Short mmCIF file of N, CA and C in Angstrom, two decimals:
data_model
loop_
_atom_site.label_atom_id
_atom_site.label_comp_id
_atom_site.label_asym_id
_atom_site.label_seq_id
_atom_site.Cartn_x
_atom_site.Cartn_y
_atom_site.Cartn_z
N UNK A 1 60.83 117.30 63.80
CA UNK A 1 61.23 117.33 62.41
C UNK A 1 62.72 117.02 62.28
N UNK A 2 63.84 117.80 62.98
CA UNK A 2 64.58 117.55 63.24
C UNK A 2 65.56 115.69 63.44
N UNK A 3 64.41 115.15 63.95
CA UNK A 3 64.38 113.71 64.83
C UNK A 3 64.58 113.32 63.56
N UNK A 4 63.24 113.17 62.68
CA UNK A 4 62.63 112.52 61.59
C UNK A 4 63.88 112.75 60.52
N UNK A 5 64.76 113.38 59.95
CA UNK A 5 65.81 113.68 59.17
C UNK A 5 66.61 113.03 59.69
N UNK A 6 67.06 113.28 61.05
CA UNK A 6 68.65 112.63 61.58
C UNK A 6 68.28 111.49 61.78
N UNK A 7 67.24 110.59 61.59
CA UNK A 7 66.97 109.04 61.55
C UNK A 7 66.87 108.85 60.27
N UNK A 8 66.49 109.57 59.39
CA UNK A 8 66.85 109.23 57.72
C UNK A 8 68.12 108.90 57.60
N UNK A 9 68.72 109.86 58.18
CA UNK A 9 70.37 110.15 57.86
C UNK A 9 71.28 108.69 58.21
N UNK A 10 70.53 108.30 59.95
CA UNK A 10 71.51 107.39 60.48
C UNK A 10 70.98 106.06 59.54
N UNK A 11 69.98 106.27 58.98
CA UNK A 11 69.58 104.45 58.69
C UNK A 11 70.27 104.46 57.16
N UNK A 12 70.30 105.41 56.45
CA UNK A 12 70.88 105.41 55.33
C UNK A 12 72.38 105.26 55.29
N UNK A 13 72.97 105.65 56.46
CA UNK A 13 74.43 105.14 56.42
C UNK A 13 74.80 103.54 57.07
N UNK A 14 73.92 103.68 57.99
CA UNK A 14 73.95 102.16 58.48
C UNK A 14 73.62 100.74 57.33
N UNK A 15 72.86 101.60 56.50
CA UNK A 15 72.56 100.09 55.56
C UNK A 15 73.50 100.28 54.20
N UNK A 16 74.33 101.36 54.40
CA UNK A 16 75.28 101.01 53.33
C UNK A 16 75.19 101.79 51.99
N UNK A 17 74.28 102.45 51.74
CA UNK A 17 73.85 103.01 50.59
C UNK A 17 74.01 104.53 50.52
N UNK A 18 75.39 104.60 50.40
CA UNK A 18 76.12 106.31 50.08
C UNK A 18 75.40 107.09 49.28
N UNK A 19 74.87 106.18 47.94
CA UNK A 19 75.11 107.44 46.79
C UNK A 19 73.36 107.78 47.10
N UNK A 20 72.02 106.94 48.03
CA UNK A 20 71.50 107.60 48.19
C UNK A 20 71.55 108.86 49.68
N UNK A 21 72.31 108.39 50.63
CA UNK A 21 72.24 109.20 51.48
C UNK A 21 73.27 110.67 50.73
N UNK A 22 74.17 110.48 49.24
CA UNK A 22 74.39 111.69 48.92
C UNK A 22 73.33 112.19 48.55
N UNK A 23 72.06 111.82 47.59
CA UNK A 23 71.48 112.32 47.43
C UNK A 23 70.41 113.17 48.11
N UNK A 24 70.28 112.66 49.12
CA UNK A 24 69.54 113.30 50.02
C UNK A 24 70.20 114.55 50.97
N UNK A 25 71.44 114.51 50.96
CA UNK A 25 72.37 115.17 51.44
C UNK A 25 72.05 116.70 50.42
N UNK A 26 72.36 116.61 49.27
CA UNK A 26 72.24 117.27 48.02
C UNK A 26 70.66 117.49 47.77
N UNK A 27 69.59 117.41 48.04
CA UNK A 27 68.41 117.74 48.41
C UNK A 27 68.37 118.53 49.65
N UNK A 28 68.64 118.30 50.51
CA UNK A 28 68.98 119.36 52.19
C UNK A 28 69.17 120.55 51.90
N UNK A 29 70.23 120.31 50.63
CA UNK A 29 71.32 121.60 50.87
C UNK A 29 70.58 122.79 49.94
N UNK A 30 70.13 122.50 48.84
CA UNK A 30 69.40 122.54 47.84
C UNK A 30 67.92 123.30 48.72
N UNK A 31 67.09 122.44 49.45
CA UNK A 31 65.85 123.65 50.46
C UNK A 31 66.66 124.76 50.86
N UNK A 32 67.91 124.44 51.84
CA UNK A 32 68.54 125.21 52.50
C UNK A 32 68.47 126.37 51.53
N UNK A 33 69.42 126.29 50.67
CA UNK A 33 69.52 127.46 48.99
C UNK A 33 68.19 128.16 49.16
N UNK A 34 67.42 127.21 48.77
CA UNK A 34 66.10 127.96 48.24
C UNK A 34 65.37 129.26 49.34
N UNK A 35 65.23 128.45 50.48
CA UNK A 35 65.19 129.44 52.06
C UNK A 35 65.35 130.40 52.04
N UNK A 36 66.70 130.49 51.60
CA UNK A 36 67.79 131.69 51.77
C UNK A 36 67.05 132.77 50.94
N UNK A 37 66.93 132.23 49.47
CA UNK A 37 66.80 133.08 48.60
C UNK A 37 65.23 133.31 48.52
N UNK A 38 64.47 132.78 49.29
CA UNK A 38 63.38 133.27 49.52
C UNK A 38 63.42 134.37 50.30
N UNK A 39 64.04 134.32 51.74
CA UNK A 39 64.01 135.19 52.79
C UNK A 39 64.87 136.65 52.31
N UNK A 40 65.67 136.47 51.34
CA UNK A 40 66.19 137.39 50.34
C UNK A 40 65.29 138.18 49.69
N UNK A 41 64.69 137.83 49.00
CA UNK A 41 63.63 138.60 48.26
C UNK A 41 62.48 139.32 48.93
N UNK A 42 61.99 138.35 50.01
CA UNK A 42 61.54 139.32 50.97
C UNK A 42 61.85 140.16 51.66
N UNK A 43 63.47 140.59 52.02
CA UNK A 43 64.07 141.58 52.53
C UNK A 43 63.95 142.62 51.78
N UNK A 44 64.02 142.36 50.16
CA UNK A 44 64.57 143.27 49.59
C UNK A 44 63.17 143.92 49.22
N UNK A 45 62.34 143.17 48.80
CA UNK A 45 60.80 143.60 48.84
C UNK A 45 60.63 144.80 49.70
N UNK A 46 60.54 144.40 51.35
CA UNK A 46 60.30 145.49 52.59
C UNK A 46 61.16 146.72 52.19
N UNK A 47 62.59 146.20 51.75
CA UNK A 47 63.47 147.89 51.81
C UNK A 47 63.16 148.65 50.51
N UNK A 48 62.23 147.82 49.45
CA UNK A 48 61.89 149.06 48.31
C UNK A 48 60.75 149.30 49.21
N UNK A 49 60.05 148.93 49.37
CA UNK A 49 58.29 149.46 50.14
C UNK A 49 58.84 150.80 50.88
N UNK A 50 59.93 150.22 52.35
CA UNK A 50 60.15 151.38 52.99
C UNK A 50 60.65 152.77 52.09
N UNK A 51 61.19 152.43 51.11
CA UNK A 51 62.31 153.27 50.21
C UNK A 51 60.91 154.24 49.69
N UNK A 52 59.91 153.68 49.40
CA UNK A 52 58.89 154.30 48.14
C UNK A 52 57.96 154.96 49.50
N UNK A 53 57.78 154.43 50.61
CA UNK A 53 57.36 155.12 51.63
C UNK A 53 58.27 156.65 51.77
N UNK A 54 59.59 156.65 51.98
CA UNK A 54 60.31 157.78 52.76
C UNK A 54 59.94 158.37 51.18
N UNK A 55 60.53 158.11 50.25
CA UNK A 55 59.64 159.17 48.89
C UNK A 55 58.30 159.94 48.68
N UNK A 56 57.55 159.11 49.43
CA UNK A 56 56.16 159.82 49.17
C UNK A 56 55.93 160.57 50.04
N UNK A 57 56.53 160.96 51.10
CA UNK A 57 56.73 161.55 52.67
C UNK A 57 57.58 162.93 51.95
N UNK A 58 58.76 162.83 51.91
CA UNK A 58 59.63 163.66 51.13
C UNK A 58 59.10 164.77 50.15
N UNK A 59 58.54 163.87 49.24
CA UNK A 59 57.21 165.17 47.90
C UNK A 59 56.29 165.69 48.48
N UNK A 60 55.62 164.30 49.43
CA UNK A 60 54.47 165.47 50.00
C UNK A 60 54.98 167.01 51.43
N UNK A 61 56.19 166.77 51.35
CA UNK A 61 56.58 167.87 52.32
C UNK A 61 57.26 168.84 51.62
#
């Protein structure tokens, strides 16, 4: 996968055409974002679950 991108990358600069290899640049970065803020929400998901876990542990004792 890796391969397949960094040969996008090199043929788009080799033939001269910046403003699409910005764009694609600006698409990268943009998944990257999204990733993040996926793997975010799922963190934060697990630490209310655990949070509502140690609560129900807590009342019932």
């Amino acid at each position: 996968m890796i391969k397949f991108f960094r040969r996008i990358r090199q043929q788009l600069l080799t033939e001269n055409k910046f403003s699409k290899y910005l764009l694609y640049a600006i698409g990268e970065i943009i998944l990257v974002v999204i990733g993040i803020l996926i793997a975010l929400s799922i963190n934060n998901w697990n630490e209310n679950r655990k949070q509502k876990l140690n609560d129900i542990k807590f009342l019932s004792n």
